[in-house]
Coordinates of N, CA and C in Angstrom, one line a residue:
Chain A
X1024 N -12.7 15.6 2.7 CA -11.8 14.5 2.7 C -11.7 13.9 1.3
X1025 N -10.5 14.1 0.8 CA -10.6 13.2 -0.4 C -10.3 11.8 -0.5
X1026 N -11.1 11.5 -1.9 CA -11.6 10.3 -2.1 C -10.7 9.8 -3.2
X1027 N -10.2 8.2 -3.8 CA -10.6 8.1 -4.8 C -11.0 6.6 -5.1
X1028 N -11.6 6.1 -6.3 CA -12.3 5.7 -6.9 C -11.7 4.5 -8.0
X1029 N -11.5 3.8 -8.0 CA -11.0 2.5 -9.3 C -12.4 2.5 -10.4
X1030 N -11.9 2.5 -11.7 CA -13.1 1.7 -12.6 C -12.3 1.0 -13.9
X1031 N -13.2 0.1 -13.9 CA -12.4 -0.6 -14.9 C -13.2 -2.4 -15.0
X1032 N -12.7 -2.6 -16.3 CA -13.5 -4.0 -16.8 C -12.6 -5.2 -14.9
X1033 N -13.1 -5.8 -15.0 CA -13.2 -6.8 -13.5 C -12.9 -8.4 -14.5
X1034 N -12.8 -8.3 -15.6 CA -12.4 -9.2 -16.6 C -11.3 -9.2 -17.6
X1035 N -10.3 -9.6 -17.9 CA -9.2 -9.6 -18.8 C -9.2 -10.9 -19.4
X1036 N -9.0 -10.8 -20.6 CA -8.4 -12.5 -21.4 C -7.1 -12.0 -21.2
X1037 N -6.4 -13.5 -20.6 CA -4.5 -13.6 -21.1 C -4.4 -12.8 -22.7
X1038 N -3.1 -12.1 -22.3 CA -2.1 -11.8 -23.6 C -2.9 -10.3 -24.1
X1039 N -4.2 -10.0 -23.1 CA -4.5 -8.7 -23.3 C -4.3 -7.8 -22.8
X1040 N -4.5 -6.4 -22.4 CA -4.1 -5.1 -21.5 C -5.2 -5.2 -20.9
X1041 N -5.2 -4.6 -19.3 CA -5.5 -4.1 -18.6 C -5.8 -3.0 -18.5
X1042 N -6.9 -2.3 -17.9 CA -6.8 -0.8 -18.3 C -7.7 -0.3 -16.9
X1043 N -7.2 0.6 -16.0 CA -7.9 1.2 -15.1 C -7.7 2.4 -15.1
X1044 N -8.9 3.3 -14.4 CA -8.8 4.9 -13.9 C -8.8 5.1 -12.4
X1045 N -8.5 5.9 -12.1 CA -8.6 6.2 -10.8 C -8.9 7.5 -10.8
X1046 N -10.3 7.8 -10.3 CA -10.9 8.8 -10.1 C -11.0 10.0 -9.3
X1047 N -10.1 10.9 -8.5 CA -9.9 11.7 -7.4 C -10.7 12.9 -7.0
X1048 N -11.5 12.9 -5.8 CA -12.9 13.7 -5.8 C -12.3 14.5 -4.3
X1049 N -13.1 15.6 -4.3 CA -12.6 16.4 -2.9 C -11.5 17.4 -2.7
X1050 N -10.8 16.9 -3.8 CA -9.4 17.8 -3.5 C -8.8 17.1 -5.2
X1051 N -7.2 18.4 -5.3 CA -6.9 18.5 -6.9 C -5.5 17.1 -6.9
X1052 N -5.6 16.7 -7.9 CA -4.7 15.8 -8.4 C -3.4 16.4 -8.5
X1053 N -2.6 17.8 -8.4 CA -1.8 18.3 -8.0 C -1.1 18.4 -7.1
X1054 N 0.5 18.3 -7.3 CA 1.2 18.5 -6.1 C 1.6 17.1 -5.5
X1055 N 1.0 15.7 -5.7 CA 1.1 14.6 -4.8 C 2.0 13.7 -6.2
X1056 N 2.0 12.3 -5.8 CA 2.6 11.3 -6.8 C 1.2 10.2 -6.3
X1057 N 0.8 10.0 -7.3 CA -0.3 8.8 -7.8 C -0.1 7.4 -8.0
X1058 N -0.6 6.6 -7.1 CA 0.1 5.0 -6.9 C -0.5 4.5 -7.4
X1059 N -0.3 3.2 -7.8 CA -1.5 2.0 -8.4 C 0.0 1.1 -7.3
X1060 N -1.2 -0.1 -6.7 CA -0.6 -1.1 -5.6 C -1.6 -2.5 -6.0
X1061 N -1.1 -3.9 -6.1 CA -1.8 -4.6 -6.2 C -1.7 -5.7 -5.0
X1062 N -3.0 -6.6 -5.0 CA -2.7 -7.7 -3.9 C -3.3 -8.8 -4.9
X1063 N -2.7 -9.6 -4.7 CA -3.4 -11.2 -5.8 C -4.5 -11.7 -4.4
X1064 N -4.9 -12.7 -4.7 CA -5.8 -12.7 -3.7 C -5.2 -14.0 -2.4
X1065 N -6.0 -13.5 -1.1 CA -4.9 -13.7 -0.3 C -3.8 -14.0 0.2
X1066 N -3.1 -12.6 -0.6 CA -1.7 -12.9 -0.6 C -1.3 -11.1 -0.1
X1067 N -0.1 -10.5 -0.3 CA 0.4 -9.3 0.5 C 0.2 -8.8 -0.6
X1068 N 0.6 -7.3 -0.4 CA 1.1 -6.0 -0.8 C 2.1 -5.8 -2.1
X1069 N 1.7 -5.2 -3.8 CA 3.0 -5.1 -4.3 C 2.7 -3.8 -4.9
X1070 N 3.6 -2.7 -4.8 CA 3.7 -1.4 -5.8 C 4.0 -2.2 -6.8
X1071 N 2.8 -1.0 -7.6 CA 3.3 -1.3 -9.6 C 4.0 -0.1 -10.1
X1072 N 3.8 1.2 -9.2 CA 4.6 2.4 -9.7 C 3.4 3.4 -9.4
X1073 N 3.6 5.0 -9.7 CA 3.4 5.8 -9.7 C 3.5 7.3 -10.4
X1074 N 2.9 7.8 -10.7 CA 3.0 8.8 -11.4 C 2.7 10.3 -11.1
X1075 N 3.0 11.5 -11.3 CA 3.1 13.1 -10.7 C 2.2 13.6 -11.6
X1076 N 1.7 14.5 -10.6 CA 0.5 15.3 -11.7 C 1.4 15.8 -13.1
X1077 N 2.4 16.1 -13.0 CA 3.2 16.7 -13.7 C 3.3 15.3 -15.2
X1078 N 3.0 14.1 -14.8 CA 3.4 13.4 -15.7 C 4.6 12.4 -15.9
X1079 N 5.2 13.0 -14.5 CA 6.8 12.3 -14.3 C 6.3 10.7 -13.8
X1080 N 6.8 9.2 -14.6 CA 6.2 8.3 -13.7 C 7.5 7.4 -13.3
X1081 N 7.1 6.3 -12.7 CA 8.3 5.7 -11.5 C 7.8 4.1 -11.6
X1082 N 8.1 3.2 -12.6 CA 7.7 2.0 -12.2 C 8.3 1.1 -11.6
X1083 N 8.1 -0.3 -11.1 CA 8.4 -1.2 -10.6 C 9.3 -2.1 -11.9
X1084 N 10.3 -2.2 -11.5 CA 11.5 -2.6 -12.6 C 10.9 -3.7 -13.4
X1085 N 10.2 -4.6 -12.8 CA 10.0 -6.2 -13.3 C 9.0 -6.0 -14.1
X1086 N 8.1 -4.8 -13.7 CA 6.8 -4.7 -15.1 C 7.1 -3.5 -15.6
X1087 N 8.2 -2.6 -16.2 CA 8.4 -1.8 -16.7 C 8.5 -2.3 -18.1
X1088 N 8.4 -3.0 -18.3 CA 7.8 -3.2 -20.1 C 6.6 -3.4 -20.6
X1089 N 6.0 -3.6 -19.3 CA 4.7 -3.6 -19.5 C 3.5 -2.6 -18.9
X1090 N 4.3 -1.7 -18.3 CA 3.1 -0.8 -18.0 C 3.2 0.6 -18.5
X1091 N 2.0 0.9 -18.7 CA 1.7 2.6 -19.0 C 1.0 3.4 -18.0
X1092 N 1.3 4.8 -17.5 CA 0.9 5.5 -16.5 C 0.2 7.0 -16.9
X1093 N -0.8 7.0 -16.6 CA -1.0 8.4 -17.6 C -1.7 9.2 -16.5
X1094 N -2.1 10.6 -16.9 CA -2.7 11.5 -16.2 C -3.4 12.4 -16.6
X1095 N -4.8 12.6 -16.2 CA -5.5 13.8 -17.0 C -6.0 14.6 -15.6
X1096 N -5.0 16.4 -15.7 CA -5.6 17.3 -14.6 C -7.0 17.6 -14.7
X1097 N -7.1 17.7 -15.9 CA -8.8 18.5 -16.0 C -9.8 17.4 -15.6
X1098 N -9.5 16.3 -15.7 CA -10.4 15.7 -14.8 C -10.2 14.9 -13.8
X1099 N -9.3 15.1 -13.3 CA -8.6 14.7 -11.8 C -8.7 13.0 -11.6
X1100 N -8.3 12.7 -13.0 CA -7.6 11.2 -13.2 C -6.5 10.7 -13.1
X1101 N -6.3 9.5 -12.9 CA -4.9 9.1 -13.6 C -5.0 7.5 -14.0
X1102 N -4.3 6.8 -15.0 CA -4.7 5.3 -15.3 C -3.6 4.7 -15.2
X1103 N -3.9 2.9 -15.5 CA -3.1 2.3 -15.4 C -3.3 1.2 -16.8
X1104 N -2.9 1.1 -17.3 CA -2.4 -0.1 -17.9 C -1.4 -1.1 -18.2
X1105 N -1.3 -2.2 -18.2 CA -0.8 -3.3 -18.1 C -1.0 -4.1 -19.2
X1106 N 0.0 -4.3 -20.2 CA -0.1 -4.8 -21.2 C 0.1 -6.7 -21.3
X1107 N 0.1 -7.6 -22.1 CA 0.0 -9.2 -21.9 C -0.1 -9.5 -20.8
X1108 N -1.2 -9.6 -20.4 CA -1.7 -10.0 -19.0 C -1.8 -11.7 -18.6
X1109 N -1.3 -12.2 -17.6 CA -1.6 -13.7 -17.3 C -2.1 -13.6 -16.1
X1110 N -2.4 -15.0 -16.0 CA -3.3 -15.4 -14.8 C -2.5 -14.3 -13.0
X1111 N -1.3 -14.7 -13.3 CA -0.6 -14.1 -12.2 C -0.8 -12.5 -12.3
X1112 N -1.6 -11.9 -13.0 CA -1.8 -10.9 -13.0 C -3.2 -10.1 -12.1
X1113 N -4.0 -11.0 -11.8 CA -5.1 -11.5 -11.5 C -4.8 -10.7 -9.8
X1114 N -5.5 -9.6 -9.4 CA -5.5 -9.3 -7.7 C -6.1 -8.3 -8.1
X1115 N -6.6 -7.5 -6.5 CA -7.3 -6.3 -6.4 C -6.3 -5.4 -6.6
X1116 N -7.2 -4.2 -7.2 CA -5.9 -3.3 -7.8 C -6.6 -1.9 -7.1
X1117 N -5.4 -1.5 -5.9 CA -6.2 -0.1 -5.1 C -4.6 1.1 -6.5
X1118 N -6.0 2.5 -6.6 CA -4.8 3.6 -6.7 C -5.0 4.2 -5.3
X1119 N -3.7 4.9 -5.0 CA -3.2 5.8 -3.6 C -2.6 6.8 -3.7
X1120 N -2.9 7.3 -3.5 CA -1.7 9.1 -3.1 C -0.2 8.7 -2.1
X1121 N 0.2 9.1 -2.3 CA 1.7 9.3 -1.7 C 2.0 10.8 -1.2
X1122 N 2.0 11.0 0.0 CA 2.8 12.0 0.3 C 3.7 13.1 0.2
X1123 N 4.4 13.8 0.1 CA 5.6 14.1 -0.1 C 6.3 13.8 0.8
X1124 N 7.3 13.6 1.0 CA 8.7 13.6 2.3 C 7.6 14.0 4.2
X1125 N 7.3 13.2 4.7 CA 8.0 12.0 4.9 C 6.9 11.3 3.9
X1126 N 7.0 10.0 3.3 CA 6.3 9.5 1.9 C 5.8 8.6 2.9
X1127 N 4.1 8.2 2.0 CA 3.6 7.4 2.6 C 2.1 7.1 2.1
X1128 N 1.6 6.5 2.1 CA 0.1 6.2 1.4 C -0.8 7.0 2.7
X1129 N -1.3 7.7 2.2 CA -2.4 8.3 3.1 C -3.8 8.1 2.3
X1130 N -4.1 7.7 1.4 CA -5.2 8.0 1.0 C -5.7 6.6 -0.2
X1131 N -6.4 5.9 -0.2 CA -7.1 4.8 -0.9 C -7.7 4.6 -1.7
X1132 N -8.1 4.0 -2.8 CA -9.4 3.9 -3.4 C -10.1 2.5 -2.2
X1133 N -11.1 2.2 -3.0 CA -11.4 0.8 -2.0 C -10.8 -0.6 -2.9
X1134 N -10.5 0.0 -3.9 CA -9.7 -1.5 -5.0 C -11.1 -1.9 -5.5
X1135 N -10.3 -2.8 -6.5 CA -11.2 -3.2 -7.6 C -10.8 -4.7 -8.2
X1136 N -11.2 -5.9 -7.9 CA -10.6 -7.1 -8.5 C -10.4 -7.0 -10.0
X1137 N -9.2 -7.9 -10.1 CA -9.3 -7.9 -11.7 C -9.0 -9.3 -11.6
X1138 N -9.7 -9.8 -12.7 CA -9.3 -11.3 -12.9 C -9.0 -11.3 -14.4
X1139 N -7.9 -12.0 -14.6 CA -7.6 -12.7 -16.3 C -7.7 -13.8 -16.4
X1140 N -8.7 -14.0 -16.9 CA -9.1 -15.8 -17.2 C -9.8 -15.4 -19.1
X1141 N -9.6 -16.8 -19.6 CA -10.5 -16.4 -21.2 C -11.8 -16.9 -20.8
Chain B
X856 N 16.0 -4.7 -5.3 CA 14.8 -3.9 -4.3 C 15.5 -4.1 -2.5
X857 N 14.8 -3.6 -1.9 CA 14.9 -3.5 -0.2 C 13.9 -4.7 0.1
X858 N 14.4 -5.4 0.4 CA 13.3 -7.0 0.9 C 13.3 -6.3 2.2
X859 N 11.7 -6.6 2.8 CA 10.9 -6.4 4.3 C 10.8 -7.7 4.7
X860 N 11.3 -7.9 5.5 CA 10.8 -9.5 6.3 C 9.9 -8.8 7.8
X861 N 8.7 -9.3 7.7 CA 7.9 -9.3 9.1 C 8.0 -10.7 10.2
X862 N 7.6 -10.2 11.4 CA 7.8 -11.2 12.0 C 7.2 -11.4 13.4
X863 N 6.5 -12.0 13.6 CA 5.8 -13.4 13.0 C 4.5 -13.2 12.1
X864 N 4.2 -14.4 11.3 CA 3.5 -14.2 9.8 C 2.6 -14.2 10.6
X865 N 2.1 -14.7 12.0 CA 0.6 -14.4 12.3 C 1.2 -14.5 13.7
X866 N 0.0 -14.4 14.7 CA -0.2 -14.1 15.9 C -1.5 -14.3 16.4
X867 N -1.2 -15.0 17.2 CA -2.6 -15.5 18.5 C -2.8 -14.4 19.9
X868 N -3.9 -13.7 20.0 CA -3.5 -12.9 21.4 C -5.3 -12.2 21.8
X869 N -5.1 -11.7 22.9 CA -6.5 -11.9 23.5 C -6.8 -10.5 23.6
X870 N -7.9 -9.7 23.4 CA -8.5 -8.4 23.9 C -7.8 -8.2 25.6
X871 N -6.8 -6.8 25.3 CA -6.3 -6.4 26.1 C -4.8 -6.8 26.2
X872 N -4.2 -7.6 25.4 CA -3.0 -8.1 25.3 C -2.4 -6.8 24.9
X873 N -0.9 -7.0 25.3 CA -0.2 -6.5 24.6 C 0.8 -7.0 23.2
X874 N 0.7 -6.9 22.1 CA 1.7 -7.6 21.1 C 2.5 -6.3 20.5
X875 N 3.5 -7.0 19.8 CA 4.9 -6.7 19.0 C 4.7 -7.3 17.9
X876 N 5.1 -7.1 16.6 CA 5.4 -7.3 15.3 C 6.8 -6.8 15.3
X877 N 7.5 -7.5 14.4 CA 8.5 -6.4 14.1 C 8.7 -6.5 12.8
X878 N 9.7 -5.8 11.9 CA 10.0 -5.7 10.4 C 11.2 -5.4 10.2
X879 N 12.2 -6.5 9.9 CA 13.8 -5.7 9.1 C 13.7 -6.1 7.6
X880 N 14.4 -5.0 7.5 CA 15.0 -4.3 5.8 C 15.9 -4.9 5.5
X881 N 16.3 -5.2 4.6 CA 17.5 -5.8 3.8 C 19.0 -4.9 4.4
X882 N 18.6 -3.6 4.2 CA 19.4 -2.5 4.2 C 18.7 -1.2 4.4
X883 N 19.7 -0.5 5.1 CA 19.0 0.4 6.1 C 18.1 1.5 5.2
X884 N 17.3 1.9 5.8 CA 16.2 2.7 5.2 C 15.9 4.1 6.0
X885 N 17.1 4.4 7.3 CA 17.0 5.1 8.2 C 15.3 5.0 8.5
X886 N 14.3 6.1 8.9 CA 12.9 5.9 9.6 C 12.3 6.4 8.4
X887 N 12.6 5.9 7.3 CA 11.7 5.5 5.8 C 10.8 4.4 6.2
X888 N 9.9 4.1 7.5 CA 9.4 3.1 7.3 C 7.9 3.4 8.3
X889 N 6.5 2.7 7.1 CA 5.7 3.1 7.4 C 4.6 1.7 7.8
X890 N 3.8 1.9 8.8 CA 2.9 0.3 9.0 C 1.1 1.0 8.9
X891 N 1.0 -0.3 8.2 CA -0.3 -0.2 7.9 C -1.0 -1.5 8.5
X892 N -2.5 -1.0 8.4 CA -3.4 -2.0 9.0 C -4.1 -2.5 8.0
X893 N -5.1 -3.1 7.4 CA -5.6 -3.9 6.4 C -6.6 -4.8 7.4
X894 N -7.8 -4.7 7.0 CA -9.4 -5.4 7.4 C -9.8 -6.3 6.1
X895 N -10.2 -7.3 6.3 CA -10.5 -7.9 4.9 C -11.9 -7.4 4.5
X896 N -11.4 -7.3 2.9 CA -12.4 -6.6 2.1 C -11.9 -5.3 2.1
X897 N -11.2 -4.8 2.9 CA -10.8 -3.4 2.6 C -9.4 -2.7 2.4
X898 N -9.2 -1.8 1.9 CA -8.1 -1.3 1.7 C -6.9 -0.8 2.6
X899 N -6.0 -1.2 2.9 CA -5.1 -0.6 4.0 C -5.2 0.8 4.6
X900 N -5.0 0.9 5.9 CA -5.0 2.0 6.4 C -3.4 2.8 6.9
X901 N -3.7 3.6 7.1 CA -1.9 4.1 7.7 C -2.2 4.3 8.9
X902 N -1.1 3.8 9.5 CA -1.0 3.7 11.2 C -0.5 4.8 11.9
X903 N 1.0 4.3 11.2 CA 2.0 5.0 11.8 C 3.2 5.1 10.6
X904 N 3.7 6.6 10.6 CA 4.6 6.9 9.5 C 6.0 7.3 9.8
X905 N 6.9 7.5 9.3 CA 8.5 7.8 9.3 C 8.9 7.2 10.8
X906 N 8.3 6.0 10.8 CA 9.0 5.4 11.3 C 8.1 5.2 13.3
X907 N 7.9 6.0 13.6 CA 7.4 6.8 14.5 C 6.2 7.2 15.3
X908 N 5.9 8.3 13.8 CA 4.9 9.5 13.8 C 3.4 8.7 13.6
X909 N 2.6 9.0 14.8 CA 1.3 8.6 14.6 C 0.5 9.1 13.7
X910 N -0.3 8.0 12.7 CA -1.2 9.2 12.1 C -2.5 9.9 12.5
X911 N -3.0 11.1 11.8 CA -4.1 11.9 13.0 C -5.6 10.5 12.7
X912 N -6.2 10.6 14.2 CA -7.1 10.1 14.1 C -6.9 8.3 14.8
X913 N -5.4 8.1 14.9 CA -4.9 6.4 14.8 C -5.1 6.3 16.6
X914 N -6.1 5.9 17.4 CA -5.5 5.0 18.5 C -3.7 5.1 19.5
X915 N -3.9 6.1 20.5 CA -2.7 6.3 20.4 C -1.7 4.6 21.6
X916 N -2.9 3.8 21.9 CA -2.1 2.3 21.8 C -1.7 1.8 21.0
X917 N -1.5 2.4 19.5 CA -0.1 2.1 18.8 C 0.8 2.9 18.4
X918 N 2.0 2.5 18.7 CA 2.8 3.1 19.4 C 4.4 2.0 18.1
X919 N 5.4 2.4 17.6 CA 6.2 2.5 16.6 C 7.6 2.6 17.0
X920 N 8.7 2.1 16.6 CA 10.0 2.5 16.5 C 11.0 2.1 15.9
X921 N 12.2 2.2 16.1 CA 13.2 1.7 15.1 C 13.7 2.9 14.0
X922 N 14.7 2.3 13.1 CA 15.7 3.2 12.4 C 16.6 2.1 11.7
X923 N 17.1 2.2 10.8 CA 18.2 1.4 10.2 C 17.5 0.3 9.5
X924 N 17.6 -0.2 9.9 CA 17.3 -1.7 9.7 C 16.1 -2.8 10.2
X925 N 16.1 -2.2 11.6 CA 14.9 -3.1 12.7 C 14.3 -2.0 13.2
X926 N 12.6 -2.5 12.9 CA 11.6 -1.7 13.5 C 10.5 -2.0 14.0
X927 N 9.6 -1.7 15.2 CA 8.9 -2.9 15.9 C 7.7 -2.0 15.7
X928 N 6.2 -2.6 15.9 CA 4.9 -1.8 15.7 C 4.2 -2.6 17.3
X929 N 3.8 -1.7 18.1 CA 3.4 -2.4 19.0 C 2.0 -1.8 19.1
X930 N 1.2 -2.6 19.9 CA -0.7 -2.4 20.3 C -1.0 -2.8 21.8
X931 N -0.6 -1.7 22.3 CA -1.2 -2.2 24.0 C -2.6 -1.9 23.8
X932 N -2.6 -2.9 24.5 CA -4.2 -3.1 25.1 C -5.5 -3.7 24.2
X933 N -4.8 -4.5 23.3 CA -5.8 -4.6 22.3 C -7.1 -4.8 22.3
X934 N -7.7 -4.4 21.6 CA -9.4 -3.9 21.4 C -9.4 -4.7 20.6
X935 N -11.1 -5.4 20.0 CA -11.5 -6.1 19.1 C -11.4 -5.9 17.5
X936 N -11.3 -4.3 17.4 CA -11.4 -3.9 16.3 C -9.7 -4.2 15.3
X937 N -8.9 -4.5 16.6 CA -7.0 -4.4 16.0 C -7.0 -5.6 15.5
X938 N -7.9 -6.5 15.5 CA -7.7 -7.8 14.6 C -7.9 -7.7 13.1
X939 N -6.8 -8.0 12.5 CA -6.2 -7.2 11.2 C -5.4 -8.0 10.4
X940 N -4.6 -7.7 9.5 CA -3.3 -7.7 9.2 C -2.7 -6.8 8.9
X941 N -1.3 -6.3 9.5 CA -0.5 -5.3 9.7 C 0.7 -5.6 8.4
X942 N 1.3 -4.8 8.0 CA 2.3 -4.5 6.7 C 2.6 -3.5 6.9
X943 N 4.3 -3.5 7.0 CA 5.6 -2.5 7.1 C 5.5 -2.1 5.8
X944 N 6.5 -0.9 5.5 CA 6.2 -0.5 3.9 C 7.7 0.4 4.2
X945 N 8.8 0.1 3.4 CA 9.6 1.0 3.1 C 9.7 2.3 2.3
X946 N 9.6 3.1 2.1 CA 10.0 4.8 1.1 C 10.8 5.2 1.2
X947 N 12.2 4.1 1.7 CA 13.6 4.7 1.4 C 13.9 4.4 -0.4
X948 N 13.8 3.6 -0.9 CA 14.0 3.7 -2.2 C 12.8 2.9 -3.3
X949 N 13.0 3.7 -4.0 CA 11.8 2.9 -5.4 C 12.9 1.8 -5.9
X950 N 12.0 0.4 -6.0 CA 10.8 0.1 -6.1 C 10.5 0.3 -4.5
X951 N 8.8 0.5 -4.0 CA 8.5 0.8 -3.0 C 8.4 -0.7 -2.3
X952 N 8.5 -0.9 -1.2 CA 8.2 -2.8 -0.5 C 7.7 -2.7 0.2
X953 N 6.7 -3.7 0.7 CA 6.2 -3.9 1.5 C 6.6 -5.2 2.2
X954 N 6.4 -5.6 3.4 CA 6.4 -6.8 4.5 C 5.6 -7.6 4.0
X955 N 5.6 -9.2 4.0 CA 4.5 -10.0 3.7 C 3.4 -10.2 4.6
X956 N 3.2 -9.3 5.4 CA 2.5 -9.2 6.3 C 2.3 -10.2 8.0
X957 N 1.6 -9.6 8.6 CA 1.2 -10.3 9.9 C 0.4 -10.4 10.4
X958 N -0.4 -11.6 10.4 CA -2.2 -11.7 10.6 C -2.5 -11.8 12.5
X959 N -3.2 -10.8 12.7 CA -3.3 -10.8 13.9 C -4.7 -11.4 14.3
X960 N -4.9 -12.6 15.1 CA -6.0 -12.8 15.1 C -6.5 -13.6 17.1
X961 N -7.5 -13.4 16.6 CA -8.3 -13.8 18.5 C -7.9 -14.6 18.9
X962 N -6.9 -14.8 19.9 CA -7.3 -16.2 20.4 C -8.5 -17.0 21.3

């Protein structure tokens, strides 16, 4: 069964970047599209975008100036960063696998809070 | 984007009840539409996919339908463990959306 894994600082000062990994164990980082999803805290559900082993990525229009999506096969990664960060940036941040057709999150990290406070 | 409106934001219902949620789309999504379960503290699960299709391993008292526009998630018989909150999710087009969810809780 594969797994994956968030790591990353749980602290941000405003107006700095974000930076997470998402670690994929069990099975290869190949073949699927690679999600980062956030929730602020008790509040719903938002995709931030996604990325293909291949490197092809797909973001969410409103933070497309601010995010970067990367991927490394050889070690069955993929990251996220999020550049000038504010308070409203602040939620648990799960990565997810996606499907192919029919599309759909099958697979989780457990998430990882991030808070931006100075 | 495809705005998800769920409905109702919560729900009162007793072990062994039967409930309905439902979820419309702004615009149609044909059976692009997937519901998840969510435990607090933990990460969403997949329920039920394209619309329909059970996922392996899910409780087959939930049970899914709809197309277009309106789509309902139902739980006969509820067990203690369905106390949750549930979230529709479109994958008819990027950006991906989710429902603001539906807190299902004891009465």
């Amino acid at each position: 069964q594969e797994q994956l894994q968030e790591s990353g600082p749980g602290l941000v000062k405003p107006s700095e970047t974000l930076s997470l990994t998402c670690t994929v164990s069990g099975g290869s980082i190949s073949g699927y599209s690679w999600n980062w999803i956030r929730q602020p805290p008790g509040k719903g559900l938002e995709w931030i975008g996604y990325i293909y082993y291949s490197g092809r990525t797909k973001y969410k229009p409103s933070l497309t100036s601010r995010i970067t999506m990367s991927v490394d096969t050889s070690k069955n990664q993929f990251s996220l960063r999020l550049s000038s960060v504010t308070a409203a940036d602040t939620a648990v941040y799960y990565c997810a696998r996606k499907t192919g057709n029919p599309y759909y999150f099958d697979s989780w990290g457990q998430g990882t809070l991030v808070t931006v406070s100075s | 984007d495809i705005q998800m409106t769920q409905s109702p934001s919560s729900l009162s219902a007793s072990v062994g009840d039967r409930v309905t949620i439902t979820c419309r789309a702004s615009q149609s999504i044909s059976t692009y539409l997937n519901w998840y379960q969510q435990k607090p503290g933990k990460a969403p699960k997949v329920l039920l996919y394209a619309a329909s299709t059970l996922q392996s391993g899910v409780p087959s008292r939930f049970s899914a339908s709809g197309s277009g526009t309106d789509f309902t998630l139902t739980i006969n018989s509820l067990q203690p463990e369905d106390f949750a909150t549930y979230y529709c999710q479109q994958s008819s087009n990027t950006p991906l959306t989710f429902g603001q969810g539906t807190r299902l809780e004891i009465e």
